[in-house]
Coordinates of C-alpha atoms and ligand atoms in Angstrom, one line a residue:
M1 CA 86.7 95.1 164.5
L2 CA 88.9 96.6 166.9
T3 CA 91.0 94.4 167.3
A4 CA 95.4 94.0 168.2
N5 CA 93.8 93.3 171.9
S6 CA 97.7 93.4 173.7
L7 CA 99.7 95.4 171.5
T8 CA 100.3 99.0 171.3
F9 CA 101.5 101.5 169.4
S10 CA 104.6 102.4 170.6
R11 CA 104.9 99.0 171.2
F12 CA 104.3 98.0 167.6
L13 CA 106.8 100.9 167.2
L14 CA 109.7 100.2 169.6
S15 CA 110.0 95.8 169.1
L16 CA 110.6 96.7 164.4
P17 CA 114.4 97.3 165.4
G18 CA 114.2 94.1 166.8
M19 CA 114.3 92.3 163.7
L20 CA 117.5 93.0 163.1
A21 CA 118.6 90.1 164.7
G22 CA 116.7 87.8 162.1
R23 CA 114.1 85.0 162.4
R24 CA 115.6 82.4 164.0
Y25 CA 117.0 83.9 166.5
Q26 CA 114.1 85.6 166.7
R27 CA 112.2 82.7 166.8
R28 CA 113.7 80.4 169.2
K29 CA 113.6 83.3 172.2
L30 CA 110.2 83.2 171.2
G31 CA 109.8 79.4 171.5
R32 CA 112.0 79.6 174.6
E33 CA 109.5 82.9 176.1
L34 CA 106.7 79.8 176.2
A35 CA 108.1 77.4 177.4
T36 CA 108.4 79.2 180.1
L37 CA 105.1 80.8 180.8
L38 CA 103.5 76.8 179.9
Q39 CA 106.3 75.8 182.3
V40 CA 106.3 72.9 179.5
E41 CA 109.2 72.0 177.6
E42 CA 110.7 73.7 174.3
S43 CA 110.7 71.1 172.8
R44 CA 106.2 71.2 172.7
I45 CA 105.9 74.4 171.3
M46 CA 106.6 74.9 167.5
L47 CA 105.4 78.0 165.6
Y48 CA 103.4 78.4 162.6
D49 CA 102.1 80.6 160.4
S50 CA 98.6 80.5 162.0
G51 CA 96.3 78.4 164.6
R52 CA 95.5 76.7 161.4
A53 CA 98.2 74.4 160.5
A54 CA 99.7 74.3 163.6
F55 CA 95.8 72.5 163.8
A56 CA 97.2 70.1 161.2
A57 CA 101.0 69.2 162.1
L58 CA 98.1 68.2 165.5
L59 CA 96.5 66.2 163.3
Q60 CA 98.9 63.7 161.8
L61 CA 100.7 64.0 165.3
H62 CA 98.0 61.8 166.1
G63 CA 97.6 59.7 163.3
V64 CA 94.7 61.2 161.7
G65 CA 94.4 60.1 158.4
P66 CA 91.6 57.3 156.7
G67 CA 89.1 55.7 158.3
D68 CA 89.0 57.9 160.7
E69 CA 86.6 60.7 161.9
V70 CA 87.3 63.8 163.8
I71 CA 84.9 65.8 165.5
V72 CA 84.6 69.7 165.9
P73 CA 82.7 72.0 167.3
A74 CA 79.8 73.4 165.5
F75 CA 79.7 77.4 167.2
T76 CA 84.2 77.1 165.5
C77 CA 85.4 79.2 162.3
V78 CA 85.8 77.4 158.3
V79 CA 89.4 77.2 158.6
V80 CA 89.2 74.8 161.5
P81 CA 87.2 72.5 159.2
N82 CA 89.4 73.0 156.6
Q83 CA 91.7 71.0 157.7
V84 CA 91.0 67.9 157.7
P85 CA 89.7 66.7 154.6
P86 CA 93.2 66.7 152.9
S87 CA 93.8 64.0 156.2
G88 CA 91.9 61.9 154.8
A89 CA 89.1 61.5 157.7
T90 CA 85.5 62.6 158.1
L91 CA 83.7 66.5 159.5
R92 CA 81.3 66.1 162.7
F93 CA 79.9 68.7 163.9
V94 CA 78.8 68.3 166.9
D95 CA 76.6 70.8 168.4
I96 CA 77.6 73.4 171.9
E97 CA 76.2 74.1 175.2
R98 CA 74.7 78.1 176.0
G99 CA 75.4 77.8 178.9
S100 CA 79.9 77.2 178.7
L101 CA 79.8 78.2 175.1
G102 CA 81.8 74.8 175.2
Y103 CA 80.6 71.2 174.4
D104 CA 78.2 69.2 176.3
W105 CA 79.0 66.1 177.8
Q106 CA 77.1 63.9 177.2
L107 CA 76.4 65.2 173.8
L108 CA 79.5 64.6 173.0
D109 CA 79.2 60.4 173.8
M110 CA 76.4 60.3 172.2
H111 CA 78.1 61.2 169.1
I112 CA 81.7 59.5 169.8
R113 CA 81.9 56.4 168.0
R114 CA 84.9 53.9 167.5
H115 CA 86.4 55.4 164.5
T116 CA 86.3 58.4 166.5
R117 CA 90.4 59.5 166.5
V118 CA 90.4 63.5 167.6
V119 CA 87.8 66.0 169.0
V120 CA 88.2 69.6 168.8
V121 CA 87.8 71.2 172.2
P122 CA 86.5 74.4 171.9
H123 CA 86.8 77.0 174.7
N124 CA 85.0 80.2 173.1
F125 CA 86.0 83.8 174.1
G126 CA 88.4 83.2 176.3
I127 CA 86.6 80.0 178.7
A128 CA 89.1 77.6 179.1
C129 CA 87.2 74.6 180.0
E130 CA 88.4 71.0 180.9
V131 CA 86.4 67.0 180.0
P132 CA 85.6 64.7 182.5
T133 CA 87.6 62.2 182.9
W134 CA 84.8 60.1 182.3
L135 CA 84.9 60.7 179.0
R136 CA 88.5 61.3 178.4
E137 CA 88.8 57.6 180.3
K138 CA 85.5 55.6 178.1
H139 CA 86.7 56.5 174.7
R140 CA 90.2 55.7 175.1
Q141 CA 90.9 55.8 172.0
V142 CA 90.3 59.0 171.0
R143 CA 92.3 62.5 171.1
F144 CA 91.1 65.7 172.2
V145 CA 93.0 68.3 171.1
D146 CA 92.6 72.6 172.7
D147 CA 91.2 74.4 170.1
A148 CA 92.8 77.8 172.2
A149 CA 92.8 79.6 169.4
H150 CA 90.8 82.7 171.7
G151 CA 92.5 81.9 174.8
F152 CA 96.7 82.7 174.8
A153 CA 97.3 82.7 179.0
S154 CA 93.9 81.1 180.0
R155 CA 93.5 78.9 183.3
C156 CA 91.5 76.3 184.0
A157 CA 91.6 74.9 187.9
G158 CA 94.8 76.6 187.7
Q159 CA 96.0 74.5 184.7
W160 CA 97.4 76.5 181.8
L161 CA 95.2 76.4 179.2
G162 CA 96.7 73.5 176.7
S163 CA 98.6 71.3 179.0
Y164 CA 96.3 69.4 180.4
H165 CA 94.4 67.5 177.3
D166 CA 96.2 65.2 174.6
G167 CA 97.7 69.5 172.3
A168 CA 96.9 72.8 171.7
F169 CA 96.5 75.4 168.9
F170 CA 96.6 78.8 169.4
S171 CA 96.8 81.4 167.1
F172 CA 98.3 84.5 166.6
E173 CA 96.2 86.3 164.0
Y174 CA 95.4 89.6 164.1
S175 CA 91.7 89.6 166.5
K176 CA 93.4 87.2 169.5
N177 CA 94.5 87.1 172.7
L178 CA 98.1 88.1 171.2
T179 CA 99.3 89.5 168.3
G180 CA 101.2 88.7 165.6
G181 CA 99.6 89.8 162.5
I182 CA 99.4 86.4 162.0
G183 CA 100.6 83.1 163.7
G184 CA 100.0 80.1 166.3
F185 CA 102.5 77.9 167.6
A186 CA 101.2 74.0 168.4
L187 CA 101.8 72.4 171.7
L188 CA 102.4 69.1 171.8
P189 CA 101.6 66.6 175.0
A190 CA 104.2 65.7 177.1
G191 CA 106.3 63.9 175.5
A192 CA 105.2 63.6 172.4
Y193 CA 107.6 64.2 169.5
L194 CA 106.4 66.2 165.8
P195 CA 109.8 66.4 163.4
Q196 CA 110.0 70.2 163.0
P197 CA 110.0 70.5 158.7
A198 CA 111.7 73.3 157.0
L199 CA 108.8 75.1 155.5
P200 CA 108.1 78.2 153.4
E201 CA 108.9 81.4 154.7
A202 CA 106.7 84.7 154.7
S203 CA 107.1 86.7 151.4
C204 CA 109.1 90.1 151.9
L205 CA 106.1 91.3 150.5
D206 CA 103.3 89.7 152.6
Q207 CA 105.4 91.1 156.2
W208 CA 104.6 94.4 154.4
R209 CA 101.2 94.1 153.4
L210 CA 101.3 92.9 157.1
L211 CA 103.0 95.0 158.5
A212 CA 100.6 97.7 157.0
T213 CA 97.7 96.1 157.8
L214 CA 98.6 96.1 161.8
K215 CA 99.9 99.5 162.2
A216 CA 96.4 100.9 160.6
H217 CA 94.3 97.8 163.5
I218 CA 96.2 99.7 165.9
L219 CA 96.1 103.1 165.3
S220 CA 92.4 102.3 164.6
A221 CA 92.0 100.6 167.7
R222 CA 93.8 104.2 169.5
W223 CA 92.3 107.0 167.3
P224 CA 89.7 106.0 165.7
L225 CA 89.9 108.1 162.5
P226 CA 93.8 108.7 161.8
G227 CA 92.7 104.7 161.9
R228 CA 89.8 105.1 160.1
I229 CA 92.7 106.9 156.7
A230 CA 95.1 104.5 157.3
M231 CA 93.2 101.3 156.7
A232 CA 91.0 103.8 153.3
A233 CA 95.3 103.2 152.4
V234 CA 96.3 100.0 152.7
R235 CA 93.2 98.6 151.1
R236 CA 93.8 101.4 148.6
L237 CA 97.4 100.0 147.9
G238 CA 96.1 96.5 147.4
L239 CA 98.2 95.2 151.3
V240 CA 95.4 94.6 153.2
Y241 CA 96.3 90.7 154.3
R242 CA 93.7 88.4 155.2
S243 CA 92.7 84.5 154.9
G244 CA 91.8 84.1 151.3
D245 CA 88.4 83.8 149.4
H246 CA 89.6 80.4 148.5
E247 CA 90.5 79.1 152.5
V248 CA 86.5 81.1 153.1
V249 CA 84.9 80.4 150.4
D250 CA 86.3 77.2 148.7
G251 CA 87.2 75.8 151.9
A252 CA 90.7 75.6 150.7
P253 CA 93.1 74.0 153.6
H254 CA 95.7 75.7 155.2
P255 CA 99.2 75.5 154.0
A256 CA 102.1 75.5 156.6
R257 CA 104.7 77.8 156.9
E258 CA 107.4 79.7 158.7
L259 CA 106.1 82.5 161.7
P260 CA 107.0 85.2 159.8
L261 CA 110.1 87.7 162.3
L262 CA 108.5 90.6 162.5
S263 CA 105.3 88.1 163.8
A264 CA 107.7 87.1 166.3
V265 CA 108.8 89.7 168.2
L266 CA 105.4 92.7 167.6
L267 CA 104.8 88.2 170.1
R268 CA 108.4 89.5 172.8
A269 CA 107.5 92.5 173.0
Q270 CA 103.9 91.6 174.5
L271 CA 104.5 88.8 175.5
A272 CA 107.0 90.5 178.3
R273 CA 104.2 92.8 178.9
L274 CA 101.3 89.8 179.8
P275 CA 101.3 90.0 183.3
A276 CA 99.8 94.1 183.0
T277 CA 98.0 93.6 180.2
L278 CA 95.7 90.4 182.0
A279 CA 95.2 92.8 185.7
H280 CA 94.2 95.3 182.7
K281 CA 92.4 93.3 181.0
Q282 CA 90.3 91.7 183.6
R283 CA 89.6 94.8 185.4
L284 CA 88.0 96.1 181.5
V285 CA 85.8 92.8 182.0
A286 CA 84.4 94.2 184.9
R287 CA 83.3 96.9 184.1
Y288 CA 82.0 95.4 181.0
Q289 CA 80.1 93.1 183.7
Q290 CA 78.5 95.2 185.4
A291 CA 77.4 97.3 182.9
L292 CA 74.9 94.4 181.6
A293 CA 74.5 93.0 184.8
A294 CA 72.2 96.0 185.0
V295 CA 70.2 95.8 181.5
P296 CA 67.5 92.8 182.1
G297 CA 67.4 90.3 179.4
I298 CA 71.6 90.2 178.9
R299 CA 72.6 87.0 179.4
Q300 CA 76.5 86.4 179.8
W301 CA 78.4 83.9 180.9
H302 CA 81.2 82.9 183.7
A303 CA 84.6 82.0 183.8
D304 CA 87.1 81.9 186.4
T305 CA 88.8 85.5 186.8
D306 CA 92.0 84.1 185.2
C307 CA 90.1 83.7 182.0
H308 CA 92.3 86.1 178.9
W309 CA 89.4 87.3 177.4
V310 CA 89.6 87.7 173.3
R311 CA 86.3 89.8 173.6
Y312 CA 83.6 90.1 175.9
P313 CA 80.0 88.1 175.2
F314 CA 76.7 88.9 175.6
A315 CA 74.1 87.1 173.3
L316 CA 70.0 89.3 173.1
P317 CA 66.9 87.5 174.1
F318 CA 66.0 87.6 170.4
H319 CA 67.1 85.9 167.5
V320 CA 68.9 89.1 165.0
V321 CA 69.0 89.0 161.1
D322 CA 71.2 91.4 160.9
K323 CA 73.8 90.5 163.6
A324 CA 77.1 93.5 161.8
R325 CA 74.3 95.8 160.6
L326 CA 73.2 95.9 164.6
A327 CA 76.8 95.9 165.5
R328 CA 77.4 99.1 163.9
E329 CA 73.9 100.4 164.8
L330 CA 75.2 99.6 169.0
G331 CA 78.4 100.4 168.0
A332 CA 78.1 104.4 166.5
A333 CA 75.3 104.4 169.4
C334 CA 77.8 104.0 172.4
G335 CA 81.0 104.7 170.6
L336 CA 82.3 101.7 171.9
N337 CA 83.6 98.9 168.9
I338 CA 80.5 96.2 168.7
G339 CA 82.0 92.1 167.6
V340 CA 79.5 89.4 165.7
W341 CA 81.2 86.6 166.5
F342 CA 80.5 83.8 165.5
D343 CA 77.9 85.4 163.4
D344 CA 77.1 81.8 162.0
V345 CA 77.2 78.1 163.0
I346 CA 80.9 78.2 161.2
H347 CA 82.2 81.6 160.5
P348 CA 82.2 83.6 159.5
A349 CA 78.9 83.0 157.3
G350 CA 79.0 82.8 153.9
S351 CA 81.5 80.5 153.6
F352 CA 82.0 76.8 152.3
R353 CA 80.0 74.5 155.0
H354 CA 81.7 71.2 154.8
G355 CA 78.5 70.0 154.9
Y356 CA 76.6 70.6 157.7
H357 CA 72.8 71.1 157.5
T358 CA 71.0 73.9 158.8
G359 CA 69.1 72.7 162.5
A360 CA 72.2 69.4 163.1
A361 CA 73.0 72.2 166.4
P362 CA 70.4 74.2 166.9
H363 CA 72.1 76.0 170.3
A364 CA 74.9 76.8 167.8
E365 CA 72.4 78.4 165.5
E366 CA 70.5 80.7 168.4
L367 CA 74.0 81.6 169.8
A368 CA 75.0 82.4 165.9
A369 CA 72.2 84.6 165.4
T370 CA 72.1 86.3 169.3
V371 CA 75.3 86.4 170.6
F372 CA 77.9 90.0 170.3
N373 CA 80.9 90.9 172.1
L374 CA 82.4 93.9 173.1
P375 CA 86.6 94.6 173.1
V376 CA 89.3 94.1 175.6
N377 CA 92.0 95.7 174.9
I378 CA 94.5 98.3 176.5
N379 CA 94.3 100.1 174.1
L380 CA 90.7 101.2 175.7
A381 CA 91.7 102.7 179.1
V382 CA 89.2 102.5 181.8
D383 CA 88.5 105.7 182.7
A384 CA 85.6 108.0 182.9
A385 CA 85.1 108.0 178.9
L386 CA 84.4 104.4 179.3
E387 CA 81.8 105.0 182.3
R388 CA 79.8 107.4 179.1
K389 CA 81.0 104.7 176.5
L390 CA 79.2 102.3 179.6
Q391 CA 76.1 104.0 179.6
R392 CA 75.4 105.5 176.4
L393 CA 75.7 101.5 175.4
Q394 CA 72.9 100.6 178.4
Q395 CA 71.2 103.4 177.1
A396 CA 70.7 101.4 173.2
L397 CA 70.4 98.4 173.9
H398 CA 67.5 99.0 177.1
S399 CA 65.3 101.0 174.2
L400 CA 65.7 97.7 172.0
L401 CA 64.5 95.8 174.7
Q402 CA 61.8 97.9 174.3
Q403 CA 60.9 97.5 171.1
Q404 CA 61.6 94.2 171.0
E405 CA 58.2 93.9 173.5
A406 CA 56.3 96.1 172.1
A407 CA 56.8 94.8 168.2
R408 CA 55.5 91.1 169.9
Ligands
PLP1 C1 87.9 79.6 166.4 C2 89.7 79.6 166.3 N1 89.9 78.3 165.9 C3 90.7 78.6 165.3 C4 91.4 80.3 164.4 C5 91.9 80.2 163.5 O1 93.4 80.5 163.4 P1 94.3 81.2 163.1 O2 93.2 82.6 161.9 O3 95.7 81.7 163.6 O4 93.9 79.9 162.1 C6 90.1 81.0 164.4 C7 90.6 81.9 163.4 O5 90.6 83.2 163.9 C8 89.4 80.4 165.8 O6 88.7 82.1 165.5

């Protein structure tokens, strides 16, 4: 999958000398810059090595414990529910809506019970939403925590995503809006305080693995062949950095660590260019919207213009059994990197189920079988080459839809 959405190869290289300033300095600067951007006090920003660790910190902040229930959207990444069982609380999945990729507020209302303590609010692909006031007032014991992993620097009616509920967690993993390789932060609600514990640092070996993996990702975004060669070499050397099987397959929680120094310098370089990056991504998305609108039967989602899309989703009008294969075929036909998020109600397919029963979230299951996505990446120029790729994508989608029609 094409990642490093806001990082160019030159910026990657130019930011590395910043590591000489040391991790404390770089983390402090990053925290300050995030606070300035989001117009919040610096004490509300808490950096971690991942979005999942930031989520666990928010569960702690809200005093979630045995006897409580945490509601998680049924269209999420497995590492989110993984963080709940260690708190002693129980988990409940609630379906999402086809039209918004977020909750149906009436359905959520029906699922909230006396012991529901936290509701995780999704903002899939970066589409920011706000919990209606009537729902918040009806359930005053509930804290609404934003899963803003896909939506760093998205806005909802002019407000920064994450700043208007009861806290938010963001991700800086490879594939997210800004990438640190890994990383994330919690945005605490106004007035909240969470002591900063002394967390372990990522090991030196892990930072080398991050560096090697990230370099291969960035090369792939710009130059596919050298990128593939670099990735194969990184794999060969056992240097790929990714979530462990114990988290994905066994559902183990993630122990929090500090944000690595490497991640901090890369993130600061991307933050400095954020307005230009957002403008470029908006141009790209506008082209996708136009191109997909010309293929009848393809579903798209509306979002405000100040949405920071992590990838651009579209859905086919029929269920696809092997999404990964179709994504490869469409990608080969058009030359664009087609993604499959989410390929299951609890992504990735084959990951730990946390007691989820098939059929419990029909809308999310339908979305998992129909939604694909396009890269929203500054390494992708809005030029004549993109036009040709989009024309080929249109042709590939047209013939796919015709084949389906004929097979009925
Ligand atoms: C919707 C969503 N929430 C949370 C996360 C977790 O973020 P991280 O990988 O930084 O822990 C992900 C991860 O990929 C995600 O897709």
